Coordinates of C-alpha atoms and ligand atoms in Angstrom, one line a residue:
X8 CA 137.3 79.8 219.0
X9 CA 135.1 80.3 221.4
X10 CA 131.3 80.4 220.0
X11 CA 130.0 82.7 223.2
X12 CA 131.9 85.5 222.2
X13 CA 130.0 85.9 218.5
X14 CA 126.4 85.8 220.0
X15 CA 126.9 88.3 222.5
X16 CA 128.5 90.7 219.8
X17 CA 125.0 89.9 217.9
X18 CA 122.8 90.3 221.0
X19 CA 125.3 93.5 221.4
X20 CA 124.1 94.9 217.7
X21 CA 120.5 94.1 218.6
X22 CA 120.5 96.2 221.6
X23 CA 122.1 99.1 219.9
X24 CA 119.7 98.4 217.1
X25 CA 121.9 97.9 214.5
X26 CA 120.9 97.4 210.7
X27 CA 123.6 94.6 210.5
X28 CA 124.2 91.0 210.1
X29 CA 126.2 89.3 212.5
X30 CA 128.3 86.4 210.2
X31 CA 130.6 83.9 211.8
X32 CA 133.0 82.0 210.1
X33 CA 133.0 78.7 212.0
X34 CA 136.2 77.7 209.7
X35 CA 138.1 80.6 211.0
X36 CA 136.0 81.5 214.3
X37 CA 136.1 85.1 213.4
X38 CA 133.2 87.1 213.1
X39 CA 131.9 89.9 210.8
X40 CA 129.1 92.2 210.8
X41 CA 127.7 93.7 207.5
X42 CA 125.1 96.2 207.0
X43 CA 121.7 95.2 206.3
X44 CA 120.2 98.0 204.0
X45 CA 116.7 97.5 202.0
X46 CA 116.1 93.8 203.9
X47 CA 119.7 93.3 201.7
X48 CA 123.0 92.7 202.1
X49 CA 126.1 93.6 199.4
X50 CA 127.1 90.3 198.4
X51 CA 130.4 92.4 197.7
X52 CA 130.5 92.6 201.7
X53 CA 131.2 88.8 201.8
X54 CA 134.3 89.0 200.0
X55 CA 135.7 90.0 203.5
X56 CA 135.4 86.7 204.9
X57 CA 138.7 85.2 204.1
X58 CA 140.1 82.2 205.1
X59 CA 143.9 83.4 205.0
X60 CA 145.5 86.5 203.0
X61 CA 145.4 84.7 199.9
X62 CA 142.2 83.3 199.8
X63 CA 139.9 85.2 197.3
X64 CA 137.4 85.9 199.6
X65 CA 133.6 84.5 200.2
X66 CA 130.9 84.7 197.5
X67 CA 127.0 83.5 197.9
X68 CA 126.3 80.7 194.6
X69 CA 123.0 81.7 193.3
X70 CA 122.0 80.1 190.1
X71 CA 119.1 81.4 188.2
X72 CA 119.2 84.3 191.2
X73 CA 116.1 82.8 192.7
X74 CA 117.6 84.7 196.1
X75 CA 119.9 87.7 194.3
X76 CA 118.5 91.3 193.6
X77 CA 120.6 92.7 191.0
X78 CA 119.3 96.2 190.8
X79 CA 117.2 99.0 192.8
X80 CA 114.2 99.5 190.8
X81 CA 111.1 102.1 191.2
X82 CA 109.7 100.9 188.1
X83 CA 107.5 97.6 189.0
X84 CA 106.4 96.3 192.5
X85 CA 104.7 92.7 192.6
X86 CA 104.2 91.1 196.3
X87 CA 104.3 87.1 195.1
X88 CA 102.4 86.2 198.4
X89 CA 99.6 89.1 198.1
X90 CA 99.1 88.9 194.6
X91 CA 99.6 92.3 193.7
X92 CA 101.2 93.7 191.5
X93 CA 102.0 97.6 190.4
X94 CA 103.0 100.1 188.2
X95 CA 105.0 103.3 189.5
X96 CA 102.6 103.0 192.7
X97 CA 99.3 102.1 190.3
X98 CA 97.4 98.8 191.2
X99 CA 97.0 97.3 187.7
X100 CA 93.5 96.4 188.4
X101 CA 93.0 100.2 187.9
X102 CA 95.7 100.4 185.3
X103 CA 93.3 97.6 183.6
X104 CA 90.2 99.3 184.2
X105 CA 91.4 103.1 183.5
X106 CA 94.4 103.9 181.4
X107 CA 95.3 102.9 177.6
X108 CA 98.2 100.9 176.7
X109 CA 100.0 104.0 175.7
X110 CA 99.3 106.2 178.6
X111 CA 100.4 103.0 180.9
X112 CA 103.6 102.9 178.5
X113 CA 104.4 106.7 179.4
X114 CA 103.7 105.8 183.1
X115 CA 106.4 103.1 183.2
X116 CA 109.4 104.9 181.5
X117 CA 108.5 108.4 182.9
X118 CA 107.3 107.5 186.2
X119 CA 104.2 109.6 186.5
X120 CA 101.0 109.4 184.4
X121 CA 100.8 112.1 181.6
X122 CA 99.0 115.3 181.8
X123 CA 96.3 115.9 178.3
X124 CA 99.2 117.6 176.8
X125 CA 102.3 115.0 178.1
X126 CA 100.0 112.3 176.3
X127 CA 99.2 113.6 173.1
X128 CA 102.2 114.4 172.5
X129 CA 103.6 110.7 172.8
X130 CA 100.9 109.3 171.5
X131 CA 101.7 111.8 168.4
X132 CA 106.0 110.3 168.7
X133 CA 104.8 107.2 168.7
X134 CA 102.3 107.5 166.0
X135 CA 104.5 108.9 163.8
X136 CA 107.0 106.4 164.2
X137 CA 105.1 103.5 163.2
X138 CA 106.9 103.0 159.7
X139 CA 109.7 101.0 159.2
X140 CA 112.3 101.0 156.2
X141 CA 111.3 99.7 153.1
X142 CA 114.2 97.9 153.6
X143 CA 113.2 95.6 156.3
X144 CA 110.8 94.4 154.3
X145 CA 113.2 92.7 152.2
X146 CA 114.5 90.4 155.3
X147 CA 111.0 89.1 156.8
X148 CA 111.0 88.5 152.0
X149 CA 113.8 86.1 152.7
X150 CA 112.2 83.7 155.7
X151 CA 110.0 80.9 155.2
X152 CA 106.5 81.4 154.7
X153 CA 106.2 78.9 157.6
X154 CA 109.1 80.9 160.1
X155 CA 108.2 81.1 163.5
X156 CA 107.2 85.4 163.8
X157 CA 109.4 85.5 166.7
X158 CA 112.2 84.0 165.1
X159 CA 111.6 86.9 162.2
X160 CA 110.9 90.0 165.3
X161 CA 114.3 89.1 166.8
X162 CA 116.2 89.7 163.1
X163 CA 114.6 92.3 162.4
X164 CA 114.6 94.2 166.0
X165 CA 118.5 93.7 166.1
X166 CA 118.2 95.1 162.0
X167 CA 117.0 97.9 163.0
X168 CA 120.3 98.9 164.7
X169 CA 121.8 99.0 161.3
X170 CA 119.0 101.9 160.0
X171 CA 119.9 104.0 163.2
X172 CA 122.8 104.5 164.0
X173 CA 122.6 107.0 166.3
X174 CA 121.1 104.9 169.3
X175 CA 124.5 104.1 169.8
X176 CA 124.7 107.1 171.7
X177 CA 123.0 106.1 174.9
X178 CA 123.9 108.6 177.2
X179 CA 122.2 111.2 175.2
X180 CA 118.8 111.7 176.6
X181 CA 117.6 113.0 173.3
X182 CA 118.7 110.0 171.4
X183 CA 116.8 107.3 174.0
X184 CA 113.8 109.3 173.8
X185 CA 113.7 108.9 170.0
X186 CA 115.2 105.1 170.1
X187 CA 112.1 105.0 172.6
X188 CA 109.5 106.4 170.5
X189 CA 110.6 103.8 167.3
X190 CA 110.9 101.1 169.3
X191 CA 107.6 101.5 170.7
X192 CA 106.2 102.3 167.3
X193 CA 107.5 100.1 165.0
X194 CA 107.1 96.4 167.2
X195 CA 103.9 96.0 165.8
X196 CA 104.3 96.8 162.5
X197 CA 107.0 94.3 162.6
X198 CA 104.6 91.9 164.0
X199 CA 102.0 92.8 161.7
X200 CA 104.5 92.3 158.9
X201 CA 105.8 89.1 159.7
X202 CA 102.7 87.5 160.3
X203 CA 101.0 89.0 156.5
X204 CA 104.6 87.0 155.4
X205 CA 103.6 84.1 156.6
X206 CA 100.2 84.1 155.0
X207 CA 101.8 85.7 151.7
X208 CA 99.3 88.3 151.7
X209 CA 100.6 92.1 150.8
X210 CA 101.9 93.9 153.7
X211 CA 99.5 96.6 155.3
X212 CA 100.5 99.9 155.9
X213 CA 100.0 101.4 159.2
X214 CA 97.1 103.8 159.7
X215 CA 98.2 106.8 161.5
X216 CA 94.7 107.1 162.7
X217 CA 93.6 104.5 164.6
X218 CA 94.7 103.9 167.9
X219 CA 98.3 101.5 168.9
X220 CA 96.0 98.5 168.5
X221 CA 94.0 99.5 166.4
X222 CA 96.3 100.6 163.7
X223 CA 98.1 97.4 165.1
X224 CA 94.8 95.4 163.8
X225 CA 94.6 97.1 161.3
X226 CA 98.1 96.0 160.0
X227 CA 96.8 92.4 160.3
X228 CA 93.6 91.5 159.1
X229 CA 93.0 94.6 156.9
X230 CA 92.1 93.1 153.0
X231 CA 90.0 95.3 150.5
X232 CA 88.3 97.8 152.4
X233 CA 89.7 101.6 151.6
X234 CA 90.0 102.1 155.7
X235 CA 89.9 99.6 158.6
X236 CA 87.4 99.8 161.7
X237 CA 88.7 98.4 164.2
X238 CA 86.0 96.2 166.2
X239 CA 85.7 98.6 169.5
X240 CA 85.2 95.7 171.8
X241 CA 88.5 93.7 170.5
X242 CA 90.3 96.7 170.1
X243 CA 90.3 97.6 173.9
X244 CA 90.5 93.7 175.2
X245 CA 93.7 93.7 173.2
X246 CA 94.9 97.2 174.6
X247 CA 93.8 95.8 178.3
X248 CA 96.0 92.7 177.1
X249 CA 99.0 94.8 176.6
X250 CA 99.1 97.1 179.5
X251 CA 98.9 93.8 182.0
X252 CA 101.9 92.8 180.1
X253 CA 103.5 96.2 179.9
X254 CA 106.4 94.9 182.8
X255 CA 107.1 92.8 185.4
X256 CA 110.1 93.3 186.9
X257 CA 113.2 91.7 187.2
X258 CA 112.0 88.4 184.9
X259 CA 114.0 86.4 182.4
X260 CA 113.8 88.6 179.4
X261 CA 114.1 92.1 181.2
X262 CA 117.4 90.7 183.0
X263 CA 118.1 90.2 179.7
X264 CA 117.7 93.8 178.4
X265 CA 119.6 95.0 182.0
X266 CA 122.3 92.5 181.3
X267 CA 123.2 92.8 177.2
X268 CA 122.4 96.5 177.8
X269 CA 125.1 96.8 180.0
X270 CA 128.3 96.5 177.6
X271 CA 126.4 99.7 176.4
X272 CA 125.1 98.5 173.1
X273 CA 122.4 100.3 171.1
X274 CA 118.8 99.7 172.5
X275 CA 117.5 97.7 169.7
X276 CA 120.2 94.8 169.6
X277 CA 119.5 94.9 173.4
X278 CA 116.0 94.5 172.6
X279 CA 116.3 91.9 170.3
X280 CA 118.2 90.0 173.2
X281 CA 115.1 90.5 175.3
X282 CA 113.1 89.1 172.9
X283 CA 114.6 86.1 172.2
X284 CA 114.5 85.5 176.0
X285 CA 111.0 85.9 175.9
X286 CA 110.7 83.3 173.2
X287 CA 111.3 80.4 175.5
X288 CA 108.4 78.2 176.6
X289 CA 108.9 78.9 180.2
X290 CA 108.7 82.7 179.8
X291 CA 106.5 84.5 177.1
X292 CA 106.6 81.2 175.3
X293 CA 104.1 79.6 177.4
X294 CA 101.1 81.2 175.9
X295 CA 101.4 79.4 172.6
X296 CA 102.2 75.9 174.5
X297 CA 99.5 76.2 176.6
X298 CA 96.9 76.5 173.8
X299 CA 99.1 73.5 171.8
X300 CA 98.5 71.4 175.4
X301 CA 94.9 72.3 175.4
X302 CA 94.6 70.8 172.3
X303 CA 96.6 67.7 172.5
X304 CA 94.0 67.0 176.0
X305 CA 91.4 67.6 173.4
X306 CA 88.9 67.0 176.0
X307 CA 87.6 67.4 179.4
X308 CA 87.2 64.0 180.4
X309 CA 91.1 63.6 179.8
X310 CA 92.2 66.9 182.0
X311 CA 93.1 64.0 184.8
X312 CA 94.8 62.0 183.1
X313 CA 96.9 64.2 181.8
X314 CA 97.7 65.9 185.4
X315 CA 98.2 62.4 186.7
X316 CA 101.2 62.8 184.1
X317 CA 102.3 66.0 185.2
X318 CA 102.5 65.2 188.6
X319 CA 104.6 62.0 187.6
X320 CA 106.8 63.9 186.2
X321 CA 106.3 63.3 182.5
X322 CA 104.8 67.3 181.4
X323 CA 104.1 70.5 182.6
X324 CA 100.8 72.4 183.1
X325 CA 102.1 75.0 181.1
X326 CA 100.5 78.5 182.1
X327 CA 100.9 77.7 185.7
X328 CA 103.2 78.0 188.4
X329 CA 105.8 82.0 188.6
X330 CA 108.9 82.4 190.3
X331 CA 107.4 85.0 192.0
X332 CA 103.8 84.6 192.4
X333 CA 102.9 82.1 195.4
X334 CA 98.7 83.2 194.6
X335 CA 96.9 83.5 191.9
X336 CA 98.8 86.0 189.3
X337 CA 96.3 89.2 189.5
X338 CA 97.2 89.7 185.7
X339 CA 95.2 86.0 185.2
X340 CA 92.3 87.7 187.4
X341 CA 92.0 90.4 185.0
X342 CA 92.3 88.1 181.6
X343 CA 89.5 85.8 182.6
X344 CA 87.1 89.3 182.9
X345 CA 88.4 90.1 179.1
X346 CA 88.1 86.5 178.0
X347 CA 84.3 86.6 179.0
X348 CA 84.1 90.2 176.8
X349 CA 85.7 88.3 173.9
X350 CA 84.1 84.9 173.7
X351 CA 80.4 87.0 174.2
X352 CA 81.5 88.2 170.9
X353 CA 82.9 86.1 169.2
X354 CA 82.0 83.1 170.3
X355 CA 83.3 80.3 172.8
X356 CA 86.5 79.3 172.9
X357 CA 85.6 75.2 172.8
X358 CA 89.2 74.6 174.3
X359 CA 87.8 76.8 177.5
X360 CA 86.2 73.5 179.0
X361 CA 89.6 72.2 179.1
X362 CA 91.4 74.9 180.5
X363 CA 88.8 75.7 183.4
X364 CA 88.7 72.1 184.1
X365 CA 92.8 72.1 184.2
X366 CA 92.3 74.7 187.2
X367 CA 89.7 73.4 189.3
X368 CA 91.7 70.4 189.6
X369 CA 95.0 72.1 190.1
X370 CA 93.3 74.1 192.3
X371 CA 92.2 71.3 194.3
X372 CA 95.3 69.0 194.1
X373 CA 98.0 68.6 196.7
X374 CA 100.8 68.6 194.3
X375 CA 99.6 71.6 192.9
X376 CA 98.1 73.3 196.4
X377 CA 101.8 72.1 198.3
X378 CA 103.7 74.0 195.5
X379 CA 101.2 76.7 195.5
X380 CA 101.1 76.6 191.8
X381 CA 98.8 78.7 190.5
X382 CA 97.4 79.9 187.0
X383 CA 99.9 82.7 185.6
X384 CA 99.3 85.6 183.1
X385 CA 99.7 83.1 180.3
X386 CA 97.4 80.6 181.0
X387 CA 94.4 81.9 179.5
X388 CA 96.0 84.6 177.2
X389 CA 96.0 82.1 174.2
X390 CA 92.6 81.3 174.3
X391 CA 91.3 85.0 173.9
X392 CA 93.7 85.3 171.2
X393 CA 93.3 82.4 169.4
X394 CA 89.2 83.8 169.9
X395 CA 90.3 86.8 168.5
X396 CA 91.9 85.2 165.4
X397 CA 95.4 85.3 165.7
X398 CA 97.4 81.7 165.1
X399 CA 99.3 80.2 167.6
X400 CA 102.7 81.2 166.6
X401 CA 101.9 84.8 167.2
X402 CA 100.8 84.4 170.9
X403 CA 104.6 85.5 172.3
X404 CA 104.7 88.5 170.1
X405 CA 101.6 89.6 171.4
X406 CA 103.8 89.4 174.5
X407 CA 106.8 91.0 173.1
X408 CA 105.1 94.3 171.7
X409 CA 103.6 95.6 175.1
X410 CA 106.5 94.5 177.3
X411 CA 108.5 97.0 174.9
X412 CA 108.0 99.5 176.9
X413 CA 109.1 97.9 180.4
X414 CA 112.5 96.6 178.9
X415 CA 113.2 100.3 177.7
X416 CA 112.0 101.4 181.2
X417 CA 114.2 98.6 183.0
X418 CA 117.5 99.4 180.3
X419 CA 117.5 103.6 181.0
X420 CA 117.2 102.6 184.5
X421 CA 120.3 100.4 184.7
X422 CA 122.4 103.0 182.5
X423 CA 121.1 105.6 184.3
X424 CA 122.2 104.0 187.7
X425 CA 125.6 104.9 188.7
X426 CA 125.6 101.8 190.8
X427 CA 125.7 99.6 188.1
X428 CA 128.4 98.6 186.0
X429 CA 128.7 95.4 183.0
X430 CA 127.2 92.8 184.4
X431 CA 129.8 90.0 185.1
X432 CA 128.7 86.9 187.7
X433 CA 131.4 84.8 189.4
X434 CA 131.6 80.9 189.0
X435 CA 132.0 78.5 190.9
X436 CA 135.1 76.1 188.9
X437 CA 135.0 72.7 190.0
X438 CA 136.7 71.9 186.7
X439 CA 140.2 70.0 186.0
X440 CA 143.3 71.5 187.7
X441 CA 145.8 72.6 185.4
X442 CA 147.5 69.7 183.1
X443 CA 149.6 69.7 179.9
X444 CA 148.8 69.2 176.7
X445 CA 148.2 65.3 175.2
X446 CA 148.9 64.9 171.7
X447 CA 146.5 63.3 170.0
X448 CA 147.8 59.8 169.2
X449 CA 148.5 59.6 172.8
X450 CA 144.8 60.0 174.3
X451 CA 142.4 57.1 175.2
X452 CA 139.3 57.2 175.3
X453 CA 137.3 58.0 178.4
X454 CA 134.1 55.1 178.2
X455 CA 132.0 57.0 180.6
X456 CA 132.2 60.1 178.4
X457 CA 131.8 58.5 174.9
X458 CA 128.6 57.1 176.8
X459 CA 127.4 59.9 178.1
X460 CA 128.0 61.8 174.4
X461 CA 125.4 59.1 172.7
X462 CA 128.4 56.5 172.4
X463 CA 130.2 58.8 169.6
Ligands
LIG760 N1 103.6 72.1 186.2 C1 104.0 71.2 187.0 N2 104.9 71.4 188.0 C2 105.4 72.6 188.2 C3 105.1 73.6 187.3 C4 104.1 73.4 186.3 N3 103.8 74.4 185.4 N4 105.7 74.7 187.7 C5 106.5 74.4 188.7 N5 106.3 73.1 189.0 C6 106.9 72.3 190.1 C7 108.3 72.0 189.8 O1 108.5 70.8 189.1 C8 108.9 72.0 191.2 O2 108.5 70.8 191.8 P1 109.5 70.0 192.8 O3 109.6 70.9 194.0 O4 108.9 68.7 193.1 O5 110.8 69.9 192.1 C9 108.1 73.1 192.0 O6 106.9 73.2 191.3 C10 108.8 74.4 192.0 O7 109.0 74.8 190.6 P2 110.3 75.4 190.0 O8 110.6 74.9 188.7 O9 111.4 75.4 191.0 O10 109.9 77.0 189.9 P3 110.6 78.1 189.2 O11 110.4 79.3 189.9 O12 112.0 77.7 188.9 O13 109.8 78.1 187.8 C11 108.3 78.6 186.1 C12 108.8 79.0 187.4 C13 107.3 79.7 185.6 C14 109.4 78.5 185.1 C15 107.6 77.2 186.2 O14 106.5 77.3 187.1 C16 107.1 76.7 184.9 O15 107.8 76.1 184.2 N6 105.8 76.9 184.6 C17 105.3 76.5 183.2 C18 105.7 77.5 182.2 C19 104.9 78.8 182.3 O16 103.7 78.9 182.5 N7 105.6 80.0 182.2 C20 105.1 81.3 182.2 C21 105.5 82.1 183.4 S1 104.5 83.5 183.7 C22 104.8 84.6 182.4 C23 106.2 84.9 182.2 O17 106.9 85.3 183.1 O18 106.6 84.8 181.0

């Protein structure tokens, strides 16, 4: 092989300004050149590089696709390093500032904001399709009074499949549109529901007019009065809440959507999927552990101890650090603005102390400055709702009704795509080579694995 003859084909391509990317293949000394389109290259493209005829061909090993973008999008733009983050072109400090949850909704899955008339008639589809079956409340009947509400809004998302059978047809622009409209209209009322559940109080019926949170409120804490007012001030934190959590991109739970949605199943079990991805601790999850680690501090004067144990290793400081985010999450920017709204009226959150003492030394620390760990979207979410008198448990639904909208945005996207296909990732098998059956009186037993099993 002779390594002079590769560099001057590269130094070649530059000249000519080539998009490409010179690869050699120091096993083989042969050399290939692949486009570069979009700052990307077709990981399909590597499949070339062989190392004879039968070899299978080269594939990049990406686990958790920290490096891997598995779609063109025009839904979502975030810069990690700037901070910034936006909505079909929109900043979401203006989105914040501006727009309603609802209007911000019809910006993500239609692209452009509505005119007077575009908006009143979704706000009018989505109003109207804020009932759910009588039915459904006979599941959230059947859980625990003490069920996790996230546990209950997966079941009875994926139910919902079973009332509407026509979202199986997906390619049917008619049919997403009304999937869309029930989807978007009905997550709080499940919420709602499931939470009155746990409490054993009567379910509320939705109030066709009040706003999305308000009637959302409404469904909650509404008891004997003949017609729920909304307090104005909570009303619009919480609709400022959900619009900053109305999408993100490509994130756990929207992969999620993208990736069950793509064997072409009905929206709502694909929603249901998303959901339950959110769930985790380390996605929409984190809300309701940050509050339960704010209270297990219990104080400001432990804060350092307890980062001297996350930077041992022993915990987390849960509502900080983002795959993406490398500076502070704008979305926590806005939050700390609503949390001052919220705790003016309704009092201060004592657990704030705590949390604002978390940050300045995080924000101070060399573990936490060298990682460029930074507060994230969830990190002071809890303690506005837990202000505004929800329980812990329901922090990640809180999460899961706004980002409704995004998943449908990111799931029409991917079907609509010609590009894409069902997702299916490679492996990498490092697994035993073939060998033959032992009957069982035959096989001994392995100590290292019995070990590693707990000794059984
Ligand atoms: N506390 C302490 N150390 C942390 C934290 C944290 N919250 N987050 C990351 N690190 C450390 C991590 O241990 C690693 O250190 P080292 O290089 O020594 O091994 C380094 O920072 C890089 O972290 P990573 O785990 O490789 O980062 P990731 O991109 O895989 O994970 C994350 C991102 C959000 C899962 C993670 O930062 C985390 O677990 N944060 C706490 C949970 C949380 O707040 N999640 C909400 C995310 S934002 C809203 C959402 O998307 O739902």
């Amino acid at each position: 092989m002779n390594p002079v003859k590769p560099a001057a084909a590269a130094e070649e391509a530059t000249r000519e300004g080539r998009e490409t990317l010179t690869v050699v293949d120091n096993r083989t000394g042969k050399q290939y050149e692949l486009p570069i389109r979009n700052n990307t290259i077709r990981a399909l493209d590597l499949r070339q590089i062989k190392l004879n005829d039968n070899d299978f061909g080269m594939m990049s090993y990406d686990p958790a696709f920290s490096n891997t973008a598995l779609c063109k999008s025009s839904i979502t733009f975030i810069d990690g390093d700037a901070g910034i983050l936006r909505y079909r072109g929109y900043p979401i400090e203006e989105l914040a500032e501006k727009s309603t949850y609802l209007e911000t909704a019809y910006l993500i899955l239609h692209g452009e904001l509505p005119t007077s008339q575009e908006l009143e008639e979704w706000t009018y589809h989505i109003t109207h399709h804020t009932f759910i079956h009588e039915s459904i409340k006979k599941f959230l009947d059947g859980f625990h009074y003490d069920a996790h509400p996230m546990g209950m809004m997966i079941s009875t998302i994926a139910a919902l499949s079973t009332f509407y059978p026509d979202a199986k047809d997906i390619f049917n622009a008619e049919s997403r549109r009304k999937q869309t409209w029930r989807l978007i209209g009905k997550m709080p009322t499940l919420a709602a529901f499931a939470y009155r559940h746990s409490l054993g109080m009567p379910y509320a019926y939705p109030d066709n007019d009040l706003s999305y949170t308000g009637n959302f409120l409404n469904m909650l804490f509404k008891t004997t009065e003949l017609t729920y007012r909304p307090n104005p001030t909570l009303e619009r934190a919480l609709d400022v809440l959900f619009i900053l959590h109305a999408d993100h991109e490509q994130n756990c739970s929207a992969t999620a959507m993208r990736n069950v949605g793509s064997s072409h199943v009905d929206p709502y079990s694909a929603t249901a999927a998303a959901t339950a991805a959110l769930y985790g601790p380390l996605h929409g999850g984190a809300n309701e552990e940050v509050l339960r680690m704010l209270t297990e501090i219990g104080s400001v004067q432990r804060v350092p101890e307890y980062i001297k144990r996350v930077k041992a290793g022993e915990k987390k400081l849960m509502g900080f650090g983002h795959r993406i985010y490398k500076n502070y999450d704008p979305r926590a920017r806005i939050i700390k603005r609503i949390a001052d709204q919220v705790f003016d009226l309704m009092g201060r959150n004592p657990l704030l102390d705590i949390a604002l003492e978390c940050e300045r030394i995080a924000l101070e620390d060399d573990y936490f400055v060298k990682r460029r760990l930074y507060p994230n979207v969830d990190f002071y979410t809890g303690l506005i709702y837990q202000t505004m008198g929800f329980p812990v448990m329901m922090f990640p639904v809180l999460f899961a009704i706004p980002r409704t909208s995004g998943w449908i945005a990111q799931w029409e996207e991917m079907l609509l795509d010609p590009e894409q296909k069902i997702a299916r990732p490679r492996q990498v098998y490092l697994g035993q080579e073939e060998r033959s059956y032992v009957p069982i009186e035959e096989r001994t037993r392995h100590l290292s694995r019995s070990q590693s099993v707990g000794g059984l």
